[in-house]
Structures are given as structure tokens and as C-alpha cells.
Coordinates of C-alpha atoms in Angstrom, one line a residue:
X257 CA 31.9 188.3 81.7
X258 CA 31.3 189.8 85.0
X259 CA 33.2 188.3 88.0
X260 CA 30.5 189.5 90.5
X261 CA 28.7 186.9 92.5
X262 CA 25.2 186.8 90.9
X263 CA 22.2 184.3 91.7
X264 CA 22.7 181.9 89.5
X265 CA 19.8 178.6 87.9
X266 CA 21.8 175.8 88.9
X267 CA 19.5 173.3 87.0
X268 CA 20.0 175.4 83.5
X269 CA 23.3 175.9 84.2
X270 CA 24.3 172.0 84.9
X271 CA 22.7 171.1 81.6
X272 CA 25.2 172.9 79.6
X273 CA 27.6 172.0 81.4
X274 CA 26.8 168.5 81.4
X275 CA 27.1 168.2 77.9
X276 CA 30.1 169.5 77.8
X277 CA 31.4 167.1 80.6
X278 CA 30.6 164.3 78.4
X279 CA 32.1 165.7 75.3
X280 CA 35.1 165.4 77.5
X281 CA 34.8 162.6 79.2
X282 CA 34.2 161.0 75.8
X283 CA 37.3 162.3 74.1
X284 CA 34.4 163.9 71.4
X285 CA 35.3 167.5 70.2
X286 CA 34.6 170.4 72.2
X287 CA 34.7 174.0 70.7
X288 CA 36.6 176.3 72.4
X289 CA 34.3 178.9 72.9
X290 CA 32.1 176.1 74.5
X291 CA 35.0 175.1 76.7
X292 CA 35.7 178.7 77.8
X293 CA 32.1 179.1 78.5
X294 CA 31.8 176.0 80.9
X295 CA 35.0 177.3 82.5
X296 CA 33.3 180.2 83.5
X297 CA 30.1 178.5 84.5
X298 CA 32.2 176.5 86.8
X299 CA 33.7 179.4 88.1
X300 CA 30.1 181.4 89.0
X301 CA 28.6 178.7 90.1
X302 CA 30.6 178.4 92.8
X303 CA 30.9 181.9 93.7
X304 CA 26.7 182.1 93.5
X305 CA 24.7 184.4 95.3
X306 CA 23.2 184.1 98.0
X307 CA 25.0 180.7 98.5
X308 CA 28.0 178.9 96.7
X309 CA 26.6 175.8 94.8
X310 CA 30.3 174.4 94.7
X311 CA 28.8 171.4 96.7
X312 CA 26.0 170.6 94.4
X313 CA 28.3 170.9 91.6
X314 CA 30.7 168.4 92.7
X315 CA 27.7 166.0 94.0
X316 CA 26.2 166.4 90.4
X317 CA 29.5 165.8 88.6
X318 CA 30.3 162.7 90.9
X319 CA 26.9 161.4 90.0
X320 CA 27.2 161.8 86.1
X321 CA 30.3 160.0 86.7
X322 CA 29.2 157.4 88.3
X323 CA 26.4 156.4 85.9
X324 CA 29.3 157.1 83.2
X325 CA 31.6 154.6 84.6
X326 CA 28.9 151.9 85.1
X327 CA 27.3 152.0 81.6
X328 CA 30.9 151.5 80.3
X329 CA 31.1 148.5 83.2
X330 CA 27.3 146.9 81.0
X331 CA 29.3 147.3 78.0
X332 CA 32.3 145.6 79.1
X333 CA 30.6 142.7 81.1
X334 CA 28.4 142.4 78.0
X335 CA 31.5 142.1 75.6
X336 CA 31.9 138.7 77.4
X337 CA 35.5 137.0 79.1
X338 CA 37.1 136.2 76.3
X339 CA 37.5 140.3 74.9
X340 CA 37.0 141.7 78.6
X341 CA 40.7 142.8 79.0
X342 CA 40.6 144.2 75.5
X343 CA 37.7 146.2 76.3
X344 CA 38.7 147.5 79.5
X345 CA 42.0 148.9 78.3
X346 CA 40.2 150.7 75.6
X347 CA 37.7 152.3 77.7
X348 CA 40.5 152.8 80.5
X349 CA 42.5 154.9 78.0
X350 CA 39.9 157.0 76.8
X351 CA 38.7 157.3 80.0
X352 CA 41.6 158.7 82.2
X353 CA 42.7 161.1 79.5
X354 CA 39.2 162.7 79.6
X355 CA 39.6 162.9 83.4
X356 CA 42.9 164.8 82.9
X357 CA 40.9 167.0 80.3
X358 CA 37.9 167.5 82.9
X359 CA 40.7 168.5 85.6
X360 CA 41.4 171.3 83.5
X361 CA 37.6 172.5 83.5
X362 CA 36.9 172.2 87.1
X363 CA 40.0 174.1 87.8
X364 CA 38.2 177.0 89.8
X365 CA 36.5 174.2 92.0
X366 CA 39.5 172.3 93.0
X367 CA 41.4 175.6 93.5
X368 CA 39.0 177.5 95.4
X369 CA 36.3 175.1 97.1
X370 CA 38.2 171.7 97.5
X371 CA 41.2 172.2 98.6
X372 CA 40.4 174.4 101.2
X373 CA 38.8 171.6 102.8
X374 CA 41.3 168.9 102.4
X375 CA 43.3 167.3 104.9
X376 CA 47.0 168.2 104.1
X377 CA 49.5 165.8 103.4
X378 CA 51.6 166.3 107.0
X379 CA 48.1 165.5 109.0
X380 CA 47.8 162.1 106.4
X381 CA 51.0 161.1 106.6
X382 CA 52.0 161.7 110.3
X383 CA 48.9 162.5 111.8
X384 CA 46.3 160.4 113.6
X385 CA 44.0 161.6 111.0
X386 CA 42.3 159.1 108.2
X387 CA 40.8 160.9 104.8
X388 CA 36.5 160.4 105.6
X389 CA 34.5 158.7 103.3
X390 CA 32.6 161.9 103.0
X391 CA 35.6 164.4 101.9
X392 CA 35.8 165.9 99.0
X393 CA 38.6 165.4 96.4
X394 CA 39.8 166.9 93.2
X395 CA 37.6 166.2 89.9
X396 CA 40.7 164.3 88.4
X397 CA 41.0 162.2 91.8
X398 CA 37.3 161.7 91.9
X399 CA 36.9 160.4 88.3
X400 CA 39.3 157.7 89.1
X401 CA 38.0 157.0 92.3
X402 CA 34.7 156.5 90.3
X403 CA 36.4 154.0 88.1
X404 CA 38.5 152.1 91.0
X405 CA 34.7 151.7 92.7
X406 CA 32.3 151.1 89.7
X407 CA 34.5 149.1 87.2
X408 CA 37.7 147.4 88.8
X409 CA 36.4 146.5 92.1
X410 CA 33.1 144.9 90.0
X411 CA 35.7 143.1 87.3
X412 CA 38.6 142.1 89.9
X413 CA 38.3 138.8 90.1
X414 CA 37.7 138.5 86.6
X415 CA 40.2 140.6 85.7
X416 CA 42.8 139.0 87.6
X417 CA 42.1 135.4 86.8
X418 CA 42.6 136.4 82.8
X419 CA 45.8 138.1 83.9
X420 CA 47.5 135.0 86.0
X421 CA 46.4 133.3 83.2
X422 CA 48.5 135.2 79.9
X423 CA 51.8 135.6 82.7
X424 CA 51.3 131.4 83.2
X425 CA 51.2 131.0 79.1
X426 CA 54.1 133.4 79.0
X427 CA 56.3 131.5 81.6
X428 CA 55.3 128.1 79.6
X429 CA 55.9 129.9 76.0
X430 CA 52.3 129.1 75.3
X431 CA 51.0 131.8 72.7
X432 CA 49.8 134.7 74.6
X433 CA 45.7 135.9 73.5
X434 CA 46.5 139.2 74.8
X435 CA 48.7 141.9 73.8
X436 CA 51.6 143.0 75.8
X437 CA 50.7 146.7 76.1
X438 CA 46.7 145.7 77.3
X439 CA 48.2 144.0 80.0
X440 CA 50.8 146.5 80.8
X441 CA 47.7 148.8 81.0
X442 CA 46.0 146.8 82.8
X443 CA 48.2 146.5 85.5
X444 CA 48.9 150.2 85.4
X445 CA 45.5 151.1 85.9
X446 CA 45.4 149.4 89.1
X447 CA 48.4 151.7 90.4
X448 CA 47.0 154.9 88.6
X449 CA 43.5 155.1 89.9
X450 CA 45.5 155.4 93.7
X451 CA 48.4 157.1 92.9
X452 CA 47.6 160.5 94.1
X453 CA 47.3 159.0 97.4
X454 CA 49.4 160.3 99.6
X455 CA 49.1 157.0 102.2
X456 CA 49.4 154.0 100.8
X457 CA 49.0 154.5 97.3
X458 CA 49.4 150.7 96.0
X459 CA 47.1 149.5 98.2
X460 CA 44.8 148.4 95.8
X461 CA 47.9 147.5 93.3
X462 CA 49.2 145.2 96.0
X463 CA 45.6 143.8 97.2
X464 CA 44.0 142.9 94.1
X465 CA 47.4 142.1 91.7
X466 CA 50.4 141.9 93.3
X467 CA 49.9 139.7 96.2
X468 CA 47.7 136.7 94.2
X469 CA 50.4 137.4 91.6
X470 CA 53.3 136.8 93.9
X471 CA 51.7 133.6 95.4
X472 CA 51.3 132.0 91.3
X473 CA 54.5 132.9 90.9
X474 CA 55.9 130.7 94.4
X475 CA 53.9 127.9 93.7
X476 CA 55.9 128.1 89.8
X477 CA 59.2 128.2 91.1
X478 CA 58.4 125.4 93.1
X479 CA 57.2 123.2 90.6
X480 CA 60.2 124.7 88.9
X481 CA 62.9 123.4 91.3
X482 CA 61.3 120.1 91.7
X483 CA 61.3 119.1 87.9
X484 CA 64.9 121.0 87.3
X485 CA 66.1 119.2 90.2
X486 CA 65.3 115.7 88.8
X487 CA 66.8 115.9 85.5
X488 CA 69.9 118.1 85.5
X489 CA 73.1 117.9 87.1
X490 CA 74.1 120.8 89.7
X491 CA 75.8 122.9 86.7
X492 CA 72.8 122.6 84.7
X493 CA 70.4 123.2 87.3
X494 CA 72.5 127.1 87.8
X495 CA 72.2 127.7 84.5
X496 CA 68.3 127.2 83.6
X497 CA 67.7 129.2 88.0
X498 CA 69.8 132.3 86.1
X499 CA 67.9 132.3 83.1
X500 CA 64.8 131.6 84.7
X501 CA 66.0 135.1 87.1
X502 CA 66.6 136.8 83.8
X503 CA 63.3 136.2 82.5
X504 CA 61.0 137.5 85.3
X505 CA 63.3 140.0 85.7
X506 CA 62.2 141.4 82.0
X507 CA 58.5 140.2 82.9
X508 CA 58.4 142.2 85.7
X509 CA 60.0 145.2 84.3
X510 CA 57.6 145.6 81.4
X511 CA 54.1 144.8 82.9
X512 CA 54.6 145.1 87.0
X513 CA 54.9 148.1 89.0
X514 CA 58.9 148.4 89.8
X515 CA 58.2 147.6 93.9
X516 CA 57.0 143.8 92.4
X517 CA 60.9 143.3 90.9
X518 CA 62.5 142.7 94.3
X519 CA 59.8 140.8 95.5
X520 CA 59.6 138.9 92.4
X521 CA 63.1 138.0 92.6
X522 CA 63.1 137.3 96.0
X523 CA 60.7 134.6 95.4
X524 CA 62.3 132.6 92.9
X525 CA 66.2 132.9 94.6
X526 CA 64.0 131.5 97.8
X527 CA 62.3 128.5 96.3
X528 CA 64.8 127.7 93.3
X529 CA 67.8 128.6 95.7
X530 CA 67.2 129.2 99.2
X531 CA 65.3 125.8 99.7
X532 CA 68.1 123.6 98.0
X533 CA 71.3 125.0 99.2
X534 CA 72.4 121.4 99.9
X535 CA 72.1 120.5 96.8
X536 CA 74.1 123.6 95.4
X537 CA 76.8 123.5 98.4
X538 CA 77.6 119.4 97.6
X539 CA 79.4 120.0 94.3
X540 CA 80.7 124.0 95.5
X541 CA 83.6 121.9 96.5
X542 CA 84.7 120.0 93.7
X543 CA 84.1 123.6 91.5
X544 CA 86.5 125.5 93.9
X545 CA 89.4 122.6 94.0
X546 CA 88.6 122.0 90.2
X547 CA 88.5 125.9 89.8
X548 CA 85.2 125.5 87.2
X549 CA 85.6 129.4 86.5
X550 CA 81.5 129.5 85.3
X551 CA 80.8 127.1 87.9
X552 CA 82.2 129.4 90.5
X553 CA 80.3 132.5 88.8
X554 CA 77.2 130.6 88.8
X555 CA 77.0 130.0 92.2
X556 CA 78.7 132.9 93.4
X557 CA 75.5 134.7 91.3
X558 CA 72.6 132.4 92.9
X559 CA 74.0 132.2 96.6
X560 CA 75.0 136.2 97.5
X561 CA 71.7 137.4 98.2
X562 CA 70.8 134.3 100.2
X563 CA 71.1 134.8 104.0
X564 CA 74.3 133.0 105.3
X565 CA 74.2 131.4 101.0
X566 CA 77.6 132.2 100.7
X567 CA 79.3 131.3 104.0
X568 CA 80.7 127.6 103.2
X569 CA 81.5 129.1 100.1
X570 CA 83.5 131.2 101.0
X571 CA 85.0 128.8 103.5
X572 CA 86.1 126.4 100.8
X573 CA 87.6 128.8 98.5
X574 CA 90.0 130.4 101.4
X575 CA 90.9 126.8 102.3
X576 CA 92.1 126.3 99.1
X577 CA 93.7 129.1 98.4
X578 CA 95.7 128.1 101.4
X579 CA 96.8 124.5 100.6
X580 CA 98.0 125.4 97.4
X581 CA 100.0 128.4 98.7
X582 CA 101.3 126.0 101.3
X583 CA 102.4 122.9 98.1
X584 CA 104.2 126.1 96.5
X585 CA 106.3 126.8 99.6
X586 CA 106.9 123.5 100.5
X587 CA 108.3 123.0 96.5
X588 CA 110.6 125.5 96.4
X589 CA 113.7 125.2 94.6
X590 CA 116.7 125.8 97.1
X591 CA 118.7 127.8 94.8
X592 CA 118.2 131.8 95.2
X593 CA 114.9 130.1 97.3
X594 CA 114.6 134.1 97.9
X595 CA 113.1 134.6 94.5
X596 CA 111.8 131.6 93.7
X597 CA 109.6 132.6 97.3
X598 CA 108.5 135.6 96.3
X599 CA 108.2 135.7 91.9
X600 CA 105.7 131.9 92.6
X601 CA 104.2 133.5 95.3
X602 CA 103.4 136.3 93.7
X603 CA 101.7 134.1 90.7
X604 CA 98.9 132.5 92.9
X605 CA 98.3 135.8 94.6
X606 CA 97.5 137.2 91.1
X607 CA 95.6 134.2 89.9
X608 CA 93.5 134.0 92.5
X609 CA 93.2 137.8 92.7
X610 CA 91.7 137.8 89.2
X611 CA 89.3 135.1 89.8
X612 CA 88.0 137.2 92.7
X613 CA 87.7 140.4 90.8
X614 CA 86.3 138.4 87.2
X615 CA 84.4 135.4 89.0
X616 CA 83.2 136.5 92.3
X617 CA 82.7 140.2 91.1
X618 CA 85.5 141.5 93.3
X619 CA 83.0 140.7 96.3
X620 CA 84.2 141.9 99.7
X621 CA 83.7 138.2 101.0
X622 CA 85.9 136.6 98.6
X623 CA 88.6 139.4 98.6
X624 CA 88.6 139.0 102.6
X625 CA 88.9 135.3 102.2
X626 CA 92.1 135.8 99.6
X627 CA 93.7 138.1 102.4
X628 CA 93.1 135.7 105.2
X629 CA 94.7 132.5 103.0
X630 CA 97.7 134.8 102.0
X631 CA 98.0 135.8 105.7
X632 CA 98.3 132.3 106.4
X633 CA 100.8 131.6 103.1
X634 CA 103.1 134.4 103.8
X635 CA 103.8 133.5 107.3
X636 CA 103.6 130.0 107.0
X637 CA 106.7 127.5 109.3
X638 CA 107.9 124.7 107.3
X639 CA 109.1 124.1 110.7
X640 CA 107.1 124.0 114.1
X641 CA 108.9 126.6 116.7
X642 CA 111.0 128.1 113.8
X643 CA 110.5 131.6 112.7
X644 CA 109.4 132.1 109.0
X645 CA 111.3 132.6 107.0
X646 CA 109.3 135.3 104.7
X647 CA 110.6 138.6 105.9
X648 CA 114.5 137.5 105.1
X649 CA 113.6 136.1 102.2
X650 CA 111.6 139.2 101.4
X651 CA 114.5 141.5 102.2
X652 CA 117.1 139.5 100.0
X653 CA 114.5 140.0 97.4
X654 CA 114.6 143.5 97.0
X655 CA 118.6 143.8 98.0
X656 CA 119.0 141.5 94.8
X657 CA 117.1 144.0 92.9
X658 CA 118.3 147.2 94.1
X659 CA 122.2 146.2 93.8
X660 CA 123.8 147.2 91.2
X661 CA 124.6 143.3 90.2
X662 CA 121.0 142.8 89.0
X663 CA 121.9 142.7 85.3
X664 CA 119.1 142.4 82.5
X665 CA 116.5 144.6 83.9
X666 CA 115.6 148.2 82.7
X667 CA 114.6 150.5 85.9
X668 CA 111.1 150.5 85.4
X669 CA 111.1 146.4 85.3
X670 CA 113.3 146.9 88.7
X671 CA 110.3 149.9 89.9
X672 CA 107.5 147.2 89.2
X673 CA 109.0 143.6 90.6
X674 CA 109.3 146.4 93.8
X675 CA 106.1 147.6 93.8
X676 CA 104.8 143.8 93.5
X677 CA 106.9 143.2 96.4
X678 CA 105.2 145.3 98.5
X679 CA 102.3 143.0 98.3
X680 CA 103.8 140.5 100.0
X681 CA 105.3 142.8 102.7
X682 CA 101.7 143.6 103.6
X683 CA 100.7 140.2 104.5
X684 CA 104.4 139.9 106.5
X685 CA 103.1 139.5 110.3
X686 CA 106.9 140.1 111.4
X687 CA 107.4 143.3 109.8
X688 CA 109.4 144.2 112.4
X689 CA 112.1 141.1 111.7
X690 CA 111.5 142.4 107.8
X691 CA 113.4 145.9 108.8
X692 CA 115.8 144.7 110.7
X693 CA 116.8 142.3 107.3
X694 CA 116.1 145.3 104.8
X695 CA 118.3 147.9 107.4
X696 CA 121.3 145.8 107.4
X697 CA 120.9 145.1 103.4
X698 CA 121.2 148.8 103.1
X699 CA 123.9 149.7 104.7
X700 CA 125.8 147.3 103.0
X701 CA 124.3 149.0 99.6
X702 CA 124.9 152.5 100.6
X703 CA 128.6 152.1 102.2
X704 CA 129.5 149.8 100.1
X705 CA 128.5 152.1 97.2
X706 CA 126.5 148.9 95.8
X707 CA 123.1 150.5 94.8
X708 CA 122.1 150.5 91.7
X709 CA 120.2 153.5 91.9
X710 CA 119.6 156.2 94.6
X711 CA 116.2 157.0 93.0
X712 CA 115.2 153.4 93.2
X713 CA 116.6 152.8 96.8
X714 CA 114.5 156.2 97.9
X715 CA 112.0 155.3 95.8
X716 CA 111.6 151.5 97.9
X717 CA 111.9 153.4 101.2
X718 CA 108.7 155.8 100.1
X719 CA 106.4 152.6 99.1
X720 CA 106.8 150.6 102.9
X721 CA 106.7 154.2 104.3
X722 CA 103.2 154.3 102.3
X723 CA 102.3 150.4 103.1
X724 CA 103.3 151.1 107.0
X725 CA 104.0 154.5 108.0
X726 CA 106.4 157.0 109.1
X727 CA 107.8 155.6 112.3
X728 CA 108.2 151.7 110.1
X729 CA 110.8 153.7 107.5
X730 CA 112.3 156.6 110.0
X731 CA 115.5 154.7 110.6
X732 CA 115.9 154.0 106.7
X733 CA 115.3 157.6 105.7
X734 CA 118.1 158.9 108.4
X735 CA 120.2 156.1 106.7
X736 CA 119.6 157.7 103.1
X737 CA 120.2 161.3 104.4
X738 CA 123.8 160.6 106.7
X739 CA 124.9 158.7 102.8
X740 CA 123.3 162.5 101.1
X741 CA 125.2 164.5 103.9
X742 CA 128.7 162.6 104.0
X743 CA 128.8 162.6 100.1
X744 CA 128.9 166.6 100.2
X745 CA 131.4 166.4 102.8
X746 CA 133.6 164.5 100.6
X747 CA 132.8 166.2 97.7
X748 CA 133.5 169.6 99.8
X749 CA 137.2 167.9 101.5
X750 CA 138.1 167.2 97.8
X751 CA 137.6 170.6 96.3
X752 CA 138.1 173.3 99.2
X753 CA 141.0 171.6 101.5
X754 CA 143.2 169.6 99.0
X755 CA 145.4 172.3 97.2
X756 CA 145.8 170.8 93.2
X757 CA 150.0 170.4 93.9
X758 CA 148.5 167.8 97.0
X759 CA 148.1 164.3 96.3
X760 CA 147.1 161.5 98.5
X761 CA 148.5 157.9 98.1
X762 CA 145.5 156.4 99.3
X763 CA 141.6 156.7 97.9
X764 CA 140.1 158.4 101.0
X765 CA 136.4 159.6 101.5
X766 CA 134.8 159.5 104.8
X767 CA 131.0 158.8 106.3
X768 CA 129.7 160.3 108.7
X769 CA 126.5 158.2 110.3
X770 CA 124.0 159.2 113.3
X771 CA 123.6 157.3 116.3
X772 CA 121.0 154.6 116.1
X773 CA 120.1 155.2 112.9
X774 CA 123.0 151.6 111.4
X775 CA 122.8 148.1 112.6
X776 CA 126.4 148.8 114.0
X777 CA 128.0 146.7 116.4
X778 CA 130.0 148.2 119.1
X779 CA 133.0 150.8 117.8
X780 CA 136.5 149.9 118.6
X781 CA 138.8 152.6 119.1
X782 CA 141.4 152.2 116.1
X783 CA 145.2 153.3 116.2
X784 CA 145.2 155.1 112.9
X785 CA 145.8 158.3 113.3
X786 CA 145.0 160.9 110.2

């Protein structure tokens, strides 16, 4: 084959290659050496001589088309309502693979000849610049603008009346007359015959499907809520609105496009939920204080993506988080109160922690409102104008552990009641009062030689350092180092100074401390003289 413009019979050369557009078109077999010579047709007819007929081509092709597409609309309409979905999913799906296929063919033309012309996609999508009416597209956009034009826009109403219809017997478990995948298809076809859009793509999606499809679906859930609403109770009523959520949420996943699912959703929380949140907030009481764990779950599911849903919810559950942090305190045994304080403290701070992490999803909210009720808790005054009494208590806490009197625990039980410990100190407003305690506890451990374990007291030290900084633990760490640096000394008096014929009557060993570092009184000068 020459690749040399040539005049070329554009009437005898369109005949061939008209049959072999509907052989395509038609799924029917094409020989190769047929396809390869319409290829080439395609290809000189629009580099003719003296003029391109790339113009007449496309108007021909569009035409064929068109007169395809509307004697498959006759056979469809004449098929009658009760098969029309049938028949247009079959015809669909024959039809846009041969589009695909016809693509192919007019390669040349949609290389070389349209897309020359076209718009590009910056001027669509930024530009003041609309695609004309009159433009030219690309064979496999222009077969299914044909078929958005001369079958779907012809069948929409009936189309989509037959639709609403199966998703209404669905929602009713009524037995469905169509097949899951033709009304998939259905639905699809409305997105595909636009996709290649670049602007607004689901126009006709949204226009013709989703929109009336949306507005079914509002007036359901309302009808919905009104009969759930008059015969179940408010734990009932959470149950069917989550299943009900469940369901479209599978619906919609299977036949819609995936920008319907939010929307979808979004309905039914609104008018099964959002319109009867006084009906839902009037028992979110009694759940909380009854602590109804599904209940809570329930709720906590239905109300979160409600506007301001969650709010008194969230309310109640840090108010009772509070009172009954507040009936431990007040209940306290007065023996060792100090652990009693922090071991039953620490058992509502980890129930409560778990129902926020396994009921409410371990939702900022809910975690915010277990900080604010322990806040309150740890700091609460049994008695108005009296200090509290948690950061003493919370320092004779760990100087019970850390001594070496606390009998019946291995290390790593001590390293963990610590660690827990440290949850408390956090919510501690007085941390301040809190070292003060813990510094004097220490220096009675460390001179007194009362630790249990240097590792564990260092260890203690590192964790508040890590819960409050540097500057919170400096003091304790230049305690820790004056105990490191008088023990050498000692160590060093003992071996270097004392010859082994000297021998003291008296146990001697010496510490040397810094400045400001102890919660030592004043010195007083002593008479003993070494």
C-alpha cells in the first residue's frame, strides 16, 4: 500500500467500509485482511488528494450511527415495558464493546484529524471555554454520545420508573423481576456513555438516576422512622436504623456509582437519625448510668456523623465518669488510704478506658471527656479550702513500692504498679506539691539506704522526667548522682586511706550532697570533731 496522498472515490470507498463498520458494531466476524483493509481506507481517506475527506468521514460514520442506535431504540420500545430493561442491557453490551472495537479502526482519524481540533483538557477545565455542539470527538466518544442521545434520553423516564421500582421491591423483600447485574448495567451505562468527559462527567448519572433515586430513597426512610418509631423501644429502634444503614450500604455498593454511598447514607442517618435525636438522647441517659455496653455502641454508631449528634452524649458520659470517681474517693478505707487511693482509682480509669477504646471506638470525643472527669477525680477536695490530697498520697504510693519493705512483689510487678502510677501523676494539677512529697521520700530512701533497688528508683525518676520534662526531675537526678558520687568516695576512704592493721570502732561512711539539690533544713554546726 502506498502512503501517498491520492484522489480518492469517497462514495465507493464508504461502502466498504460501511460494512465493515457494522460487522463491528454488531460484534459479527470480521476477517482480518478486511479489518486491515478498512484500516487503511480510513487512513487515505483522510490524507485525500486534493482535499482531506476526514470531515465527511466522521459526518458519515456519525450518521450510520445514529440510524444504528435508533433501529435498536424500535426494537427495544417494541419489546414492550415489561422486558425493556432486559433488552436494553443486552443491546447496551453489545453495543459499547463494538464502539471500543470501532475505536480501534478509526485510529488514524482520531489521531490525526480530531484531536487536533479539540479543546484540551486545561481550557475545559479552567478555562472560560464550553466544548460546541459542533466539535468533533473521538469515534469511541461519538458512538456513546449517539447512544446517550438516541436511546437513553428517548427511554429515561421509562427506564427509571422500572428501576425505582426493583430498588423499592428490594428494600420491601418483594421478589425482584430483574436480575441484579441488568440493573447494575443499567446504571452503569448511564455513567459510561459521559465518562470521558472531562467536566462534569456524571451529569447525566446524577440528572436522570441519582437525584430521583435519592429523593425515593428520603421519602423511605421517612416512612421508615415513622413506623419504627411506633412500635419499638429506643434499643430496638438502633438496631433495625444500623441494619437498615448496612443494607443500603451493600445496595449502593453493587448497583450505584460509589459518589451515591455518601449521599445515600447521608439520607437515611438524616431522616432515621438526625430528625429524632430527642427520641434517641431521652434514654442516652439511663444507657450511660446503666452502662448498656451495646446500647452505648449503638448510639455512639448512629449519632457521630450527626452535626452537634454527639454533644449531650458526650456530656452525660463525662458526668458520670465523675460521680462515680468522686463515691470511690469519698469510700475509701482509712487504712494505707494511700493505696487504696491510687490501686481503686486506677480500676475506674481502666474500666472506663476500655469502654472508650471497645464501645465508643477510642473516639477523640469520648477519650477527651475521660480526661476531663479524671482531671476532676484526681484533684478532687473532700474538703472545701483544703488542698487535695492526691499528690501526697501519690508520693507515699510509690515510696511504699520502691522501699525495700515492699515484700511479695517480683521487680517487674514493682516496674508496672510504677508505670500505672504515672497515669495518675498526669492528671495531678499540683505537680509541683507531688515533688516536693516524692523529693523528701527519697532522700529518706537514698540516706537511709532504704531502696529497694537503684534501677527501680532511676528507673521512676526517667518515667515523670518522660511524663513532665527535664526541669520537673532535675533536682531528683542531682539527688541520685551526690548518692552515686559519695558511694565511690566511701568505697575509695575504705580501700586507699585505711591501712589493713587500722580499725575503726565505729561504722563510718560519709555523703556528700549539693546545694539545693535536698529538702534540708538549715545545718547546725556540730562539735564532733574527726
Amino acid at each position: 500500500m502506498s502512503l501517498k496522498p491520492k484522489p480518492i472515490n469517497f462514495t465507493e470507498k464508504w461502502n466498504s467500509l460501511q460494512e465493515t463498520v457494522k460487522g463491528v458494531i454488531t460484534l459479527d466476524t470480521v476477517p482480518r485482511d478486511a479489518w486491515n483493509e478498512r484500516f487503511n481506507d480510513v487512513y487515505s481517506m483522510c490524507v485525500a488528494f486534493p482535499e482531506p475527506l476526514g470531515d465527511q468521514l466522521y459526518d458519515s460514520t456519525k450518521l450510520f450511527l445514529e440510524n444504528h442506535v435508533l433501529e435498536l431504540l424500535t426494537i427495544i420500545q417494541t419489546g414492550g415495558t415489561a422486558n425493556l430493561l432486559q433488552n436494553y442491557y443486552t443491546y447496551w453490551q453489545k453495543y459499547s464493546k463494538g464502539v471500543k472495537y470501532l475505536h480501534s479502526l478509526y485510529q488514524y482519524l482520531n489521531n490525526q484529524h480530531i484531536k487536533k481540533h479539540k479543546l484540551s483538557e486545561a481550557e475545559v477545565l479552567y478555562g472560560n471555554i464550553t466544548p460546541d455542539a459542533t466539535e468533533q470527538m473521538e469515534v469511541g466518544e461519538l458512538g456513546l454520545d449517539v447512544w446517550k442521545h438516541n436511546m437513553i434520553v428517548p427511554l429515561k423516564d421509562s427506564m427509571l420508573e422500572l428501576l425505582l421500582d426493583e430498588f423499592d421491591k428490594q428494600r420491601h423483600n418483594i421478589s425482584m423481576t430483574t436480575s441484579l447485574d441488568i440493573i447494575a448495567g443499567v446504571i452503569n451505562s448511564f455513567v459510561v456513555v459521559q465518562e470521558f468527559r472531562k467536566k462534569y462527567p456524571l451529569e447525566l448519572y446524577q440528572n436522570y438516576f441519582e437525584q430521583p433515586f435519592l429523593e425515593q430513597s428520603s421519602e423511605h426512610f421517612k416512612r421508615e422512622a415513622a413506623r419504627l418509631l411506633q412500635e419499638c423501644t429506643v434499643s430496638e429502634y438502633m438496631v433495625k436504623v444500623l441494619q437498615i444503614l448496612r443494607e443500603e450500604g451493600i445496595r449502593s455498593k453493587k448497583y450505584l456509582h460509589d459518589s451515591t454511598f455518601t449521599k445515600l447514607r447521608g439520607r437515611c442517618r438524616q431522616h432515621m437519625v438526625g430528625d429524632h435525636l430527642d427520641f434517641l438522647h431521652g434514654e442516652s441517659e439511663a444507657m450511660i448510668k446503666e452502662e448498656r455496653r451495646n446500647d452505648m455502641h449503638n448510639i455512639y454508631l448512629l449519632l457521630r456523623e450527626i452535626k452537634d449528634g454527639m454533644t449531650s452524649l458526650v456530656d452525660i458520659f463525662r458526668e458520670h465518669i465523675k460521680q462515680h470517681g468522686i463515691r470511690v474517693i469519698e469510700s475509701l478505707k482509712q487504712e494505707q488510704i494511700y493505696v487504696h487511693f491510687v490501686e481503686e482509682i486506677l480500676d475506674v480509669h481502666k474500666k472506663y478506658k476500655s469502654i472508650v477504646v471497645d464501645v465508643f471506638n477510642n473516639d477523640l470525643c469520648f477519650s477527651g471527656a475521660l480526661d476531663k472527669a479524671f482531671t476532676v477525680i484526681i484533684n478532687y477536695k473532700p474538703v472545701k479550702n483544703q488542698s487535695s490530697k492526691s499528690p501526697e498520697y501519690l508520693s507515699k504510693y510509690c515510696d511504699n513500692l520502691l522501699k525495700k519493705s515492699s515484700k511479695g512483689m517480683c521487680e517487674s510487678e514493682i516496674d508496672h504498679k510504677l508505670l500505672q502510677s504515672i497515669t495518675i501523676f498526669k492528671y495531678v494539677d499540683d505537680k509541683d506539691v507531688f515533688q516536693r512529697f516524692y523529693q523528701r521520700h527519697l532522700a529518706k530512701r537514698l540516706i537511709h539506704q532504704q531502696s529497694q533497688s537503684m534501677d527501680g528508683e532511676e528507673g521512676m525518676i526517667n518515667k515523670l522526667k518522660q511524663a513532665c520534662g527535664y526541669e520537673f526531675t532535675n533536682k531528683l537526678h542531682r539527688m541520685f548522682t551526690d548518692i552515686r558520687v559519695s558511694e565511690g568516695l566511701n568505697a575509695k576512704f575504705h580501700s586507699e586511706f585505711l591501712k589493713p592493721t587500722d580499725e575503726l570502732n565505729v561504722t563510718f561512711s560519709m555523703y556528700v550532697l549539693q546545694t539545693g539539690a535536698w529538702p534540708l533544713g538549715s545545718s547546725i554546726v556540730s562539735s564532733f570533731v574527726i
